[in-house]
Amino acid sequence: MADRETTGLDAVSRPLPHDSARAHVAGRALYTDDMPEAAGMLHGAFGLSEMAHAKILNLDLAAVRAAQGVVAVFSAADIPGENDVSPFAGDDRLFAGDEVIYHGQAVFLVVATSLQAARRAAKLGRIEYEKLPPLLSIEAALAAQSVIEPAQIMGRGDVAAALAAASRRVKGTLEIGGQDHFYLEGQIAIATPQEEGRMHVLSSTQHPSEVQHSVARVLGLADAWVTLEVRRMGGGFGGKETQPALFAAAAALAAARTGRQVKIRADRDDDMVMTGKRHEFSTVYEAGFDESGNIQAMSIKLASRCGCTADLSYSINDRAMFHADNCYFYPAVKIESHRAKTNTVSATAFRGFGGPQGMIVAERAMDHIAHELGLDPLLVRQRNLYGPGRDVTPYAMRVTDNVAPEIIAELVDSSDYEARRAEVAAWNETHRIVKKGIALTPVKFGISFTTTHLNQGGALVNIYADGSILLNHGGTEMGQGLMIKVAQVVADVFAVPVEMVGISSTRTDKVPNTSATAASSGSDLNGMAAFDAAETIRRRLAGVAARHFGVAETDVRFTQAGVRAGANWIAFPDLCRLAYLNRVSLSATGFYATPEIHYDRKTHAGRPFYYFAYGAAVAEVAVDTLTGEHKVLAVDILHDVGKSLNPAIDLGQVEGGFIQGMGWLTTEELVFDGQGRLLTHAPSTYKIPTASDRPARMEINLWARGRNAEPTIHRSKAVGEPPFMLANAVFCALTQAVSAAVPEAGFPRLDAPATPERILAAIAGLRVGHG
C-alpha cells in the first residue's frame, strides 16, 4: 500500500527544491515559446468580434488576405470537422458562425510569416453586424430567464419553519467579483503536421487529453492521430483547463491546411479579452439562530454569471453549493443556485472551482450573526463547527475527518489571537482615521473531482539497464511542484536518490485518457498511479534478486545502501542490469481510481469527496477611512496537508494560494462597460498583488499532527486549492475595520473585491444609516 512506511532513504516528506528551480532562475527552463522554430513556421492571430451579441451579415476578408506576409485566412467555413472546442456541451465554437455571443469572440484566423504581420492583418477584417440586445449582468439574464440549466437546490429540513421559529434572524447580501488568471505565460500552442495527416501539438495546458480531443474533433481525426504534449506551463490556476483548446485547435487547423508548423501566441490584452474568468456571484443569505449564536436555520441563494456557454459552469456552481457550509453545521438548510447565461466571455475554472464563492458567503453570515449579538465572530464560528451528532453536510455526506476545531484552537494560541484582538479594540478606541480589524477564519475544502469518472490517473515508469529511471504520468506541471513530488514517490519505492528519476513531458501518446491537473488532485491521482507502476517493477526486481541469490522474495529489501537479498547485497544499477540480462521487463504502467466516492446530481446527495483538507488563518488589517486604502499588517496560517510529500513545495503553495485569494478579495477588479467590453485587460488597469502587498509579518506552518485518515499516497493531502480560501480572513478583518469606523451603526455592506472605492462606500453607508 502507498501508505506504508517509506524506505530508509525517506525520499518523500523531504523539503526538496522544485525540480526546475535552478532552470527557472537561470532562464534555462524551456516553455512552449522557447522551443526551436521549424523553417517556414507561420504565426497566427485572431480577428475578434467587436460586438457582445450580433448576427454576422457579411464577413469581408479580402484586405486580410492581401496584406503583406499573409499566407492563409480561416473562418468557420474552413473547418473540416466540427466547429466545437467545448469540454462537453458542444456550445463553444472555434470560430463564430452566423452569430457572435460575446465581445472578443474569435471570428477568423490569419496566419502569416511573422507574428507582427499576422496581428496587423487581423485588424483589416471587415465584419457587418446586425446588433442584438446583449444580456450582460446576472440580474438581466435571470429576468430574461437566460440560464445554462435550471436552478439547483440542495438541503434538508423545513427551513422556512425553522427561520420563523428562531429567536434571532439576520439577512444580507454579498456581491462577489470575478478574477482573471493572469498567468505569467499566456495562451500558446505550436502545431506541427506529421505524416499521413497526423498532428503534434505543443500546448500550455492543464488538460492535454481534453485539448487532444478538441483538436481531433476540429480536424475530423481520430484521437489517436493527435499527440498533445506539455512540459511545463508558466502558471495555470484553472485558466488552462478548457481555454487552451481554442488556440491549439486553431493552430492545428492552420498547420493541417498549410502543411507548415504554426504558432499562436496571444498577447496579454487578447488573452484577457478572449479567455474565461472566475465566476462572478450575487448572493443572499438568511440565518436563524439563538441568543448564543447557534445557527438553527440557513437559507443561501447563489446566482452566478456563467457567460455565453456552459464550459464547466455546472460543476463550478455545484462546488459553490458544496462549500456554502464551510466548516459549519446547519440543522435546517436550503442552498439554491441560479446559473445565468450572459453575453460575456464564458466563465471557467479558477483555483477553488466555485468553492471560494460559496465559502465566503458562509463567513459573511458568521460575521453578521456575531455583529448582531455583539460577540467575537470567532466564538460564533466555534459554536457552529461540525462535531459529534452534527456531522452531516447539506449534501448528505458525513464529515468523519474533522480536525478544524483542533487547528483553530492551536492557531488561537500560536497567533496570540485573544491579546491581539484586545489590542485592535484599544487602537480603534483611540484612533479616528485609521481603523484596524482582525479575524480568524477556517477552511474545509472537499478533495476530488465532483464528476466522478474524472477521478483516475495513469503513469508510465521505465527503468533502464544502468538503473536510471524515466517517469511519465498524466499530470502537468504549472509551477506547483507536481513533478518533483511524484518523482519523490518513485524514488522512495526503489530507495534511490531522487536525482536518478528523470522527469519527462506529459504526452497523450505515453499516458492516454488523462484527467485535468485540477481539483487539487494532481498528487493524489498521479502519485498513486506512479507508485502502482513502480511497485510492479520493484516486485519484478525482487523476484530477480531472490532467484539469483536463492532466497525468498520476502527477504529482499531495497535500501539506501543497495538491495539486500538475505545476507547478500547488490547495487540497484547492477540489479537492473541483471534483470535485463534475464529478460525481465523494466517498464510498467500504473493506474489509480479514487475509491468510495459517489454522487447523485439529481438529488444532490452522496459522497462527492474522498476527504477534506483543513486550515485556518488569522489576518490583521488597517484601513484609512479617508481614502479607503488598506494594508494587511500580519497573517498567521496553520494548514493541514496530511503527511506532506514535500514541505518546501507545500509551504510555497500555501503562501501563493493565500496571496492570490487576497488579490481576488481586495484588488483584482474586472470591469465591463455597457456594451460588454472588458475594460481591465492589462496590468495597467487590472491589479494583482505584488511583493509589496505581502504582509510584513507572515507566519505559515504546516499542521504537525496532519495525517490523512484515508489511504492516499503516503497519507498526504491536497494543497493546490484549499489555501486560496484562507484569504477569507483578510476580507472578514476588513469588514471588522469598516465596522469600527462607525461603531454604533449596523452591519457594513462590503462587497468583494474590497477596493478603496467599495470600502469608502461601505463606510458611507454606515454613516448614512446611523445618521
mmCIF file with all atom_site columns, C-alpha atoms in Angstrom, residues 286-450:
data_model
loop_
_atom_site.group_PDB
_atom_site.id
_atom_site.type_symbol
_atom_site.label_atom_id
_atom_site.label_alt_id
_atom_site.label_comp_id
_atom_site.label_asym_id
_atom_site.label_entity_id
_atom_site.label_seq_id
_atom_site.pdbx_PDB_ins_code
_atom_site.Cartn_x
_atom_site.Cartn_y
_atom_site.Cartn_z
_atom_site.occupancy
_atom_site.B_iso_or_equiv
_atom_site.pdbx_formal_charge
_atom_site.auth_seq_id
_atom_site.auth_comp_id
_atom_site.auth_asym_id
_atom_site.auth_atom_id
_atom_site.pdbx_PDB_model_num
ATOM 1   C CA . GLU A 1 286 ? -30.698 34.493 5.809   1.00 0.00 ? 286 GLU A CA 1
ATOM 2   C CA . ALA A 1 287 ? -29.835 32.852 9.131   1.00 0.00 ? 287 ALA A CA 1
ATOM 3   C CA . GLY A 1 288 ? -31.933 31.977 12.146  1.00 0.00 ? 288 GLY A CA 1
ATOM 4   C CA . PHE A 1 289 ? -30.094 31.495 15.453  1.00 0.00 ? 289 PHE A CA 1
ATOM 5   C CA . ASP A 1 290 ? -30.413 31.672 19.229  1.00 0.00 ? 290 ASP A CA 1
ATOM 6   C CA . GLU A 1 291 ? -29.029 34.188 21.725  1.00 0.00 ? 291 GLU A CA 1
ATOM 7   C CA . SER A 1 292 ? -25.715 32.323 21.863  1.00 0.00 ? 292 SER A CA 1
ATOM 8   C CA . GLY A 1 293 ? -25.227 32.409 18.113  1.00 0.00 ? 293 GLY A CA 1
ATOM 9   C CA . ASN A 1 294 ? -26.076 28.751 17.477  1.00 0.00 ? 294 ASN A CA 1
ATOM 10  C CA . ILE A 1 295 ? -27.490 28.516 13.967  1.00 0.00 ? 295 ILE A CA 1
ATOM 11  C CA . GLN A 1 296 ? -30.872 26.830 13.662  1.00 0.00 ? 296 GLN A CA 1
ATOM 12  C CA . ALA A 1 297 ? -31.624 27.519 10.003  1.00 0.00 ? 297 ALA A CA 1
ATOM 13  C CA . MET A 1 298 ? -29.737 28.831 6.993   1.00 0.00 ? 298 MET A CA 1
ATOM 14  C CA . SER A 1 299 ? -31.022 29.884 3.590   1.00 0.00 ? 299 SER A CA 1
ATOM 15  C CA . ILE A 1 300 ? -28.480 30.763 0.898   1.00 0.00 ? 300 ILE A CA 1
ATOM 16  C CA . LYS A 1 301 ? -29.223 31.883 -2.644  1.00 0.00 ? 301 LYS A CA 1
ATOM 17  C CA . LEU A 1 302 ? -26.351 31.883 -5.110  1.00 0.00 ? 302 LEU A CA 1
ATOM 18  C CA . ALA A 1 303 ? -26.512 33.341 -8.614  1.00 0.00 ? 303 ALA A CA 1
ATOM 19  C CA . SER A 1 304 ? -23.515 33.346 -10.942 1.00 0.00 ? 304 SER A CA 1
ATOM 20  C CA . ARG A 1 305 ? -22.606 34.902 -14.262 1.00 0.00 ? 305 ARG A CA 1
ATOM 21  C CA . CYS A 1 306 ? -21.657 31.888 -16.356 1.00 0.00 ? 306 CYS A CA 1
ATOM 22  C CA . GLY A 1 307 ? -21.090 33.766 -19.582 1.00 0.00 ? 307 GLY A CA 1
ATOM 23  C CA . CYS A 1 308 ? -22.180 32.758 -23.051 1.00 0.00 ? 308 CYS A CA 1
ATOM 24  C CA . THR A 1 309 ? -21.608 28.976 -22.893 1.00 0.00 ? 309 THR A CA 1
ATOM 25  C CA . ALA A 1 310 ? -21.715 26.187 -20.339 1.00 0.00 ? 310 ALA A CA 1
ATOM 26  C CA . ASP A 1 311 ? -17.960 25.459 -20.193 1.00 0.00 ? 311 ASP A CA 1
ATOM 27  C CA . LEU A 1 312 ? -17.511 23.917 -16.692 1.00 0.00 ? 312 LEU A CA 1
ATOM 28  C CA . SER A 1 313 ? -20.193 26.021 -15.024 1.00 0.00 ? 313 SER A CA 1
ATOM 29  C CA . TYR A 1 314 ? -22.390 23.078 -13.973 1.00 0.00 ? 314 TYR A CA 1
ATOM 30  C CA . SER A 1 315 ? -19.671 21.627 -11.761 1.00 0.00 ? 315 SER A CA 1
ATOM 31  C CA . ILE A 1 316 ? -18.307 25.002 -10.634 1.00 0.00 ? 316 ILE A CA 1
ATOM 32  C CA . ASN A 1 317 ? -21.693 26.126 -9.358  1.00 0.00 ? 317 ASN A CA 1
ATOM 33  C CA . ASP A 1 318 ? -22.256 22.735 -7.757  1.00 0.00 ? 318 ASP A CA 1
ATOM 34  C CA . ARG A 1 319 ? -18.999 23.141 -5.844  1.00 0.00 ? 319 ARG A CA 1
ATOM 35  C CA . ALA A 1 320 ? -20.074 26.588 -4.686  1.00 0.00 ? 320 ALA A CA 1
ATOM 36  C CA . MET A 1 321 ? -23.124 24.889 -3.176  1.00 0.00 ? 321 MET A CA 1
ATOM 37  C CA . PHE A 1 322 ? -20.950 22.167 -1.608  1.00 0.00 ? 322 PHE A CA 1
ATOM 38  C CA . HIS A 1 323 ? -18.872 24.805 0.176   1.00 0.00 ? 323 HIS A CA 1
ATOM 39  C CA . ALA A 1 324 ? -21.578 27.195 1.329   1.00 0.00 ? 324 ALA A CA 1
ATOM 40  C CA . ASP A 1 325 ? -21.355 25.388 4.692   1.00 0.00 ? 325 ASP A CA 1
ATOM 41  C CA . ASN A 1 326 ? -17.544 25.633 5.010   1.00 0.00 ? 326 ASN A CA 1
ATOM 42  C CA . CYS A 1 327 ? -16.845 24.180 8.487   1.00 0.00 ? 327 CYS A CA 1
ATOM 43  C CA . TYR A 1 328 ? -20.321 24.816 9.886   1.00 0.00 ? 328 TYR A CA 1
ATOM 44  C CA . PHE A 1 329 ? -23.326 22.619 10.600  1.00 0.00 ? 329 PHE A CA 1
ATOM 45  C CA . TYR A 1 330 ? -26.727 23.955 9.558   1.00 0.00 ? 330 TYR A CA 1
ATOM 46  C CA . PRO A 1 331 ? -29.572 21.925 11.193  1.00 0.00 ? 331 PRO A CA 1
ATOM 47  C CA . ALA A 1 332 ? -32.068 23.134 8.582   1.00 0.00 ? 332 ALA A CA 1
ATOM 48  C CA . VAL A 1 333 ? -30.627 24.387 5.333   1.00 0.00 ? 333 VAL A CA 1
ATOM 49  C CA . LYS A 1 334 ? -31.564 25.320 1.801   1.00 0.00 ? 334 LYS A CA 1
ATOM 50  C CA . ILE A 1 335 ? -28.928 26.240 -0.776  1.00 0.00 ? 335 ILE A CA 1
ATOM 51  C CA . GLU A 1 336 ? -30.310 27.480 -4.076  1.00 0.00 ? 336 GLU A CA 1
ATOM 52  C CA . SER A 1 337 ? -28.157 28.031 -7.161  1.00 0.00 ? 337 SER A CA 1
ATOM 53  C CA . HIS A 1 338 ? -29.013 30.002 -10.316 1.00 0.00 ? 338 HIS A CA 1
ATOM 54  C CA . ARG A 1 339 ? -26.706 29.868 -13.343 1.00 0.00 ? 339 ARG A CA 1
ATOM 55  C CA . ALA A 1 340 ? -27.110 32.946 -15.568 1.00 0.00 ? 340 ALA A CA 1
ATOM 56  C CA . LYS A 1 341 ? -26.244 32.803 -19.272 1.00 0.00 ? 341 LYS A CA 1
ATOM 57  C CA . THR A 1 342 ? -24.901 36.176 -20.415 1.00 0.00 ? 342 THR A CA 1
ATOM 58  C CA . ASN A 1 343 ? -23.249 37.743 -23.446 1.00 0.00 ? 343 ASN A CA 1
ATOM 59  C CA . THR A 1 344 ? -19.866 37.888 -21.765 1.00 0.00 ? 344 THR A CA 1
ATOM 60  C CA . VAL A 1 345 ? -16.863 35.608 -22.161 1.00 0.00 ? 345 VAL A CA 1
ATOM 61  C CA . SER A 1 346 ? -17.716 32.202 -20.742 1.00 0.00 ? 346 SER A CA 1
ATOM 62  C CA . ALA A 1 347 ? -16.601 31.914 -17.111 1.00 0.00 ? 347 ALA A CA 1
ATOM 63  C CA . THR A 1 348 ? -14.372 28.947 -16.416 1.00 0.00 ? 348 THR A CA 1
ATOM 64  C CA . ALA A 1 349 ? -12.320 27.049 -13.869 1.00 0.00 ? 349 ALA A CA 1
ATOM 65  C CA . PHE A 1 350 ? -10.245 29.017 -11.381 1.00 0.00 ? 350 PHE A CA 1
ATOM 66  C CA . ARG A 1 351 ? -8.395  27.832 -8.292  1.00 0.00 ? 351 ARG A CA 1
ATOM 67  C CA . GLY A 1 352 ? -11.102 26.679 -5.877  1.00 0.00 ? 352 GLY A CA 1
ATOM 68  C CA . PHE A 1 353 ? -13.581 25.997 -8.692  1.00 0.00 ? 353 PHE A CA 1
ATOM 69  C CA . GLY A 1 354 ? -16.577 27.767 -7.127  1.00 0.00 ? 354 GLY A CA 1
ATOM 70  C CA . GLY A 1 355 ? -15.660 26.764 -3.586  1.00 0.00 ? 355 GLY A CA 1
ATOM 71  C CA . PRO A 1 356 ? -14.340 30.220 -2.632  1.00 0.00 ? 356 PRO A CA 1
ATOM 72  C CA . GLN A 1 357 ? -17.560 31.928 -3.675  1.00 0.00 ? 357 GLN A CA 1
ATOM 73  C CA . GLY A 1 358 ? -19.687 29.574 -1.592  1.00 0.00 ? 358 GLY A CA 1
ATOM 74  C CA . MET A 1 359 ? -17.352 29.677 1.393   1.00 0.00 ? 359 MET A CA 1
ATOM 75  C CA . ILE A 1 360 ? -17.097 33.475 1.664   1.00 0.00 ? 360 ILE A CA 1
ATOM 76  C CA . VAL A 1 361 ? -20.894 33.646 1.973   1.00 0.00 ? 361 VAL A CA 1
ATOM 77  C CA . ALA A 1 362 ? -20.729 31.338 4.998   1.00 0.00 ? 362 ALA A CA 1
ATOM 78  C CA . GLU A 1 363 ? -18.074 33.574 6.564   1.00 0.00 ? 363 GLU A CA 1
ATOM 79  C CA . ARG A 1 364 ? -20.099 36.720 5.869   1.00 0.00 ? 364 ARG A CA 1
ATOM 80  C CA . ALA A 1 365 ? -23.092 35.142 7.632   1.00 0.00 ? 365 ALA A CA 1
ATOM 81  C CA . MET A 1 366 ? -20.931 34.284 10.678  1.00 0.00 ? 366 MET A CA 1
ATOM 82  C CA . ASP A 1 367 ? -19.696 37.875 10.886  1.00 0.00 ? 367 ASP A CA 1
ATOM 83  C CA . HIS A 1 368 ? -23.244 39.203 10.583  1.00 0.00 ? 368 HIS A CA 1
ATOM 84  C CA . ILE A 1 369 ? -24.545 36.940 13.356  1.00 0.00 ? 369 ILE A CA 1
ATOM 85  C CA . ALA A 1 370 ? -21.664 37.967 15.641  1.00 0.00 ? 370 ALA A CA 1
ATOM 86  C CA . HIS A 1 371 ? -22.301 41.652 14.953  1.00 0.00 ? 371 HIS A CA 1
ATOM 87  C CA . GLU A 1 372 ? -25.988 41.228 15.740  1.00 0.00 ? 372 GLU A CA 1
ATOM 88  C CA . LEU A 1 373 ? -25.180 39.613 19.103  1.00 0.00 ? 373 LEU A CA 1
ATOM 89  C CA . GLY A 1 374 ? -22.134 41.699 19.970  1.00 0.00 ? 374 GLY A CA 1
ATOM 90  C CA . LEU A 1 375 ? -19.920 38.600 20.122  1.00 0.00 ? 375 LEU A CA 1
ATOM 91  C CA . ASP A 1 376 ? -16.432 37.810 18.879  1.00 0.00 ? 376 ASP A CA 1
ATOM 92  C CA . PRO A 1 377 ? -17.001 36.305 15.402  1.00 0.00 ? 377 PRO A CA 1
ATOM 93  C CA . LEU A 1 378 ? -14.550 33.526 16.296  1.00 0.00 ? 378 LEU A CA 1
ATOM 94  C CA . LEU A 1 379 ? -16.834 32.439 19.128  1.00 0.00 ? 379 LEU A CA 1
ATOM 95  C CA . VAL A 1 380 ? -19.784 32.193 16.733  1.00 0.00 ? 380 VAL A CA 1
ATOM 96  C CA . ARG A 1 381 ? -17.653 30.195 14.326  1.00 0.00 ? 381 ARG A CA 1
ATOM 97  C CA . GLN A 1 382 ? -16.531 27.762 17.013  1.00 0.00 ? 382 GLN A CA 1
ATOM 98  C CA . ARG A 1 383 ? -20.085 27.237 18.309  1.00 0.00 ? 383 ARG A CA 1
ATOM 99  C CA . ASN A 1 384 ? -21.276 26.223 14.837  1.00 0.00 ? 384 ASN A CA 1
ATOM 100 C CA . LEU A 1 385 ? -18.468 23.865 13.807  1.00 0.00 ? 385 LEU A CA 1
ATOM 101 C CA . TYR A 1 386 ? -19.230 20.340 12.696  1.00 0.00 ? 386 TYR A CA 1
ATOM 102 C CA . GLY A 1 387 ? -18.956 17.888 15.579  1.00 0.00 ? 387 GLY A CA 1
ATOM 103 C CA . PRO A 1 388 ? -20.381 14.694 17.085  1.00 0.00 ? 388 PRO A CA 1
ATOM 104 C CA . GLY A 1 389 ? -24.061 14.399 16.239  1.00 0.00 ? 389 GLY A CA 1
ATOM 105 C CA . ARG A 1 390 ? -23.660 17.415 13.955  1.00 0.00 ? 390 ARG A CA 1
ATOM 106 C CA . ASP A 1 391 ? -21.617 15.850 11.186  1.00 0.00 ? 391 ASP A CA 1
ATOM 107 C CA . VAL A 1 392 ? -23.807 15.614 8.067   1.00 0.00 ? 392 VAL A CA 1
ATOM 108 C CA . THR A 1 393 ? -23.393 18.140 5.249   1.00 0.00 ? 393 THR A CA 1
ATOM 109 C CA . PRO A 1 394 ? -26.259 19.639 3.221   1.00 0.00 ? 394 PRO A CA 1
ATOM 110 C CA . TYR A 1 395 ? -25.431 17.072 0.510   1.00 0.00 ? 395 TYR A CA 1
ATOM 111 C CA . ALA A 1 396 ? -25.788 14.123 2.952   1.00 0.00 ? 396 ALA A CA 1
ATOM 112 C CA . MET A 1 397 ? -22.065 13.343 3.331   1.00 0.00 ? 397 MET A CA 1
ATOM 113 C CA . ARG A 1 398 ? -20.771 12.640 6.827   1.00 0.00 ? 398 ARG A CA 1
ATOM 114 C CA . VAL A 1 399 ? -17.757 14.655 7.961   1.00 0.00 ? 399 VAL A CA 1
ATOM 115 C CA . THR A 1 400 ? -15.617 11.942 9.548   1.00 0.00 ? 400 THR A CA 1
ATOM 116 C CA . ASP A 1 401 ? -12.186 13.570 9.400   1.00 0.00 ? 401 ASP A CA 1
ATOM 117 C CA . ASN A 1 402 ? -12.979 16.873 11.115  1.00 0.00 ? 402 ASN A CA 1
ATOM 118 C CA . VAL A 1 403 ? -9.812  18.436 12.512  1.00 0.00 ? 403 VAL A CA 1
ATOM 119 C CA . ALA A 1 404 ? -10.978 22.053 12.203  1.00 0.00 ? 404 ALA A CA 1
ATOM 120 C CA . PRO A 1 405 ? -11.590 22.502 15.960  1.00 0.00 ? 405 PRO A CA 1
ATOM 121 C CA . GLU A 1 406 ? -8.045  21.350 16.769  1.00 0.00 ? 406 GLU A CA 1
ATOM 122 C CA . ILE A 1 407 ? -6.439  23.538 14.127  1.00 0.00 ? 407 ILE A CA 1
ATOM 123 C CA . ILE A 1 408 ? -8.409  26.586 15.222  1.00 0.00 ? 408 ILE A CA 1
ATOM 124 C CA . ALA A 1 409 ? -7.509  26.023 18.879  1.00 0.00 ? 409 ALA A CA 1
ATOM 125 C CA . GLU A 1 410 ? -3.813  25.691 18.046  1.00 0.00 ? 410 GLU A CA 1
ATOM 126 C CA . LEU A 1 411 ? -3.851  28.805 15.895  1.00 0.00 ? 411 LEU A CA 1
ATOM 127 C CA . VAL A 1 412 ? -5.623  30.831 18.570  1.00 0.00 ? 412 VAL A CA 1
ATOM 128 C CA . ASP A 1 413 ? -2.729  30.040 20.902  1.00 0.00 ? 413 ASP A CA 1
ATOM 129 C CA . SER A 1 414 ? 0.175   30.316 18.449  1.00 0.00 ? 414 SER A CA 1
ATOM 130 C CA . SER A 1 415 ? -1.055  33.607 16.958  1.00 0.00 ? 415 SER A CA 1
ATOM 131 C CA . ASP A 1 416 ? -1.872  35.144 20.360  1.00 0.00 ? 416 ASP A CA 1
ATOM 132 C CA . TYR A 1 417 ? -5.278  35.934 18.904  1.00 0.00 ? 417 TYR A CA 1
ATOM 133 C CA . GLU A 1 418 ? -7.039  36.999 22.118  1.00 0.00 ? 418 GLU A CA 1
ATOM 134 C CA . ALA A 1 419 ? -4.391  39.546 23.110  1.00 0.00 ? 419 ALA A CA 1
ATOM 135 C CA . ARG A 1 420 ? -4.157  40.928 19.589  1.00 0.00 ? 420 ARG A CA 1
ATOM 136 C CA . ARG A 1 421 ? -7.922  41.301 19.364  1.00 0.00 ? 421 ARG A CA 1
ATOM 137 C CA . ALA A 1 422 ? -7.852  43.336 22.565  1.00 0.00 ? 422 ALA A CA 1
ATOM 138 C CA . GLU A 1 423 ? -5.037  45.465 21.136  1.00 0.00 ? 423 GLU A CA 1
ATOM 139 C CA . VAL A 1 424 ? -7.053  46.111 17.971  1.00 0.00 ? 424 VAL A CA 1
ATOM 140 C CA . ALA A 1 425 ? -10.044 47.189 20.050  1.00 0.00 ? 425 ALA A CA 1
ATOM 141 C CA . ALA A 1 426 ? -7.851  49.525 22.084  1.00 0.00 ? 426 ALA A CA 1
ATOM 142 C CA . TRP A 1 427 ? -6.368  51.012 18.927  1.00 0.00 ? 427 TRP A CA 1
ATOM 143 C CA . ASN A 1 428 ? -9.796  51.701 17.460  1.00 0.00 ? 428 ASN A CA 1
ATOM 144 C CA . GLU A 1 429 ? -10.862 53.466 20.661  1.00 0.00 ? 429 GLU A CA 1
ATOM 145 C CA . THR A 1 430 ? -8.024  55.987 20.360  1.00 0.00 ? 430 THR A CA 1
ATOM 146 C CA . HIS A 1 431 ? -7.566  56.439 16.598  1.00 0.00 ? 431 HIS A CA 1
ATOM 147 C CA . ARG A 1 432 ? -10.147 58.251 14.481  1.00 0.00 ? 432 ARG A CA 1
ATOM 148 C CA . ILE A 1 433 ? -8.779  57.891 10.927  1.00 0.00 ? 433 ILE A CA 1
ATOM 149 C CA . VAL A 1 434 ? -7.004  54.550 10.697  1.00 0.00 ? 434 VAL A CA 1
ATOM 150 C CA . LYS A 1 435 ? -9.100  51.642 11.912  1.00 0.00 ? 435 LYS A CA 1
ATOM 151 C CA . LYS A 1 436 ? -7.935  48.079 12.414  1.00 0.00 ? 436 LYS A CA 1
ATOM 152 C CA . GLY A 1 437 ? -9.610  44.712 12.159  1.00 0.00 ? 437 GLY A CA 1
ATOM 153 C CA . ILE A 1 438 ? -8.633  41.135 12.980  1.00 0.00 ? 438 ILE A CA 1
ATOM 154 C CA . ALA A 1 439 ? -10.314 37.871 12.024  1.00 0.00 ? 439 ALA A CA 1
ATOM 155 C CA . LEU A 1 440 ? -9.721  34.137 12.262  1.00 0.00 ? 440 LEU A CA 1
ATOM 156 C CA . THR A 1 441 ? -11.443 32.016 9.642   1.00 0.00 ? 441 THR A CA 1
ATOM 157 C CA . PRO A 1 442 ? -11.223 28.259 8.954   1.00 0.00 ? 442 PRO A CA 1
ATOM 158 C CA . VAL A 1 443 ? -11.298 26.257 5.729   1.00 0.00 ? 443 VAL A CA 1
ATOM 159 C CA . LYS A 1 444 ? -12.821 22.864 4.953   1.00 0.00 ? 444 LYS A CA 1
ATOM 160 C CA . PHE A 1 445 ? -12.352 22.018 1.281   1.00 0.00 ? 445 PHE A CA 1
ATOM 161 C CA . GLY A 1 446 ? -13.527 18.835 -0.413  1.00 0.00 ? 446 GLY A CA 1
ATOM 162 C CA . ILE A 1 447 ? -10.956 16.903 -2.432  1.00 0.00 ? 447 ILE A CA 1
ATOM 163 C CA . SER A 1 448 ? -11.985 15.012 -5.582  1.00 0.00 ? 448 SER A CA 1
ATOM 164 C CA . PHE A 1 449 ? -13.488 15.859 -8.932  1.00 0.00 ? 449 PHE A CA 1
ATOM 165 C CA . THR A 1 450 ? -17.233 16.027 -8.319  1.00 0.00 ? 450 THR A CA 1
#
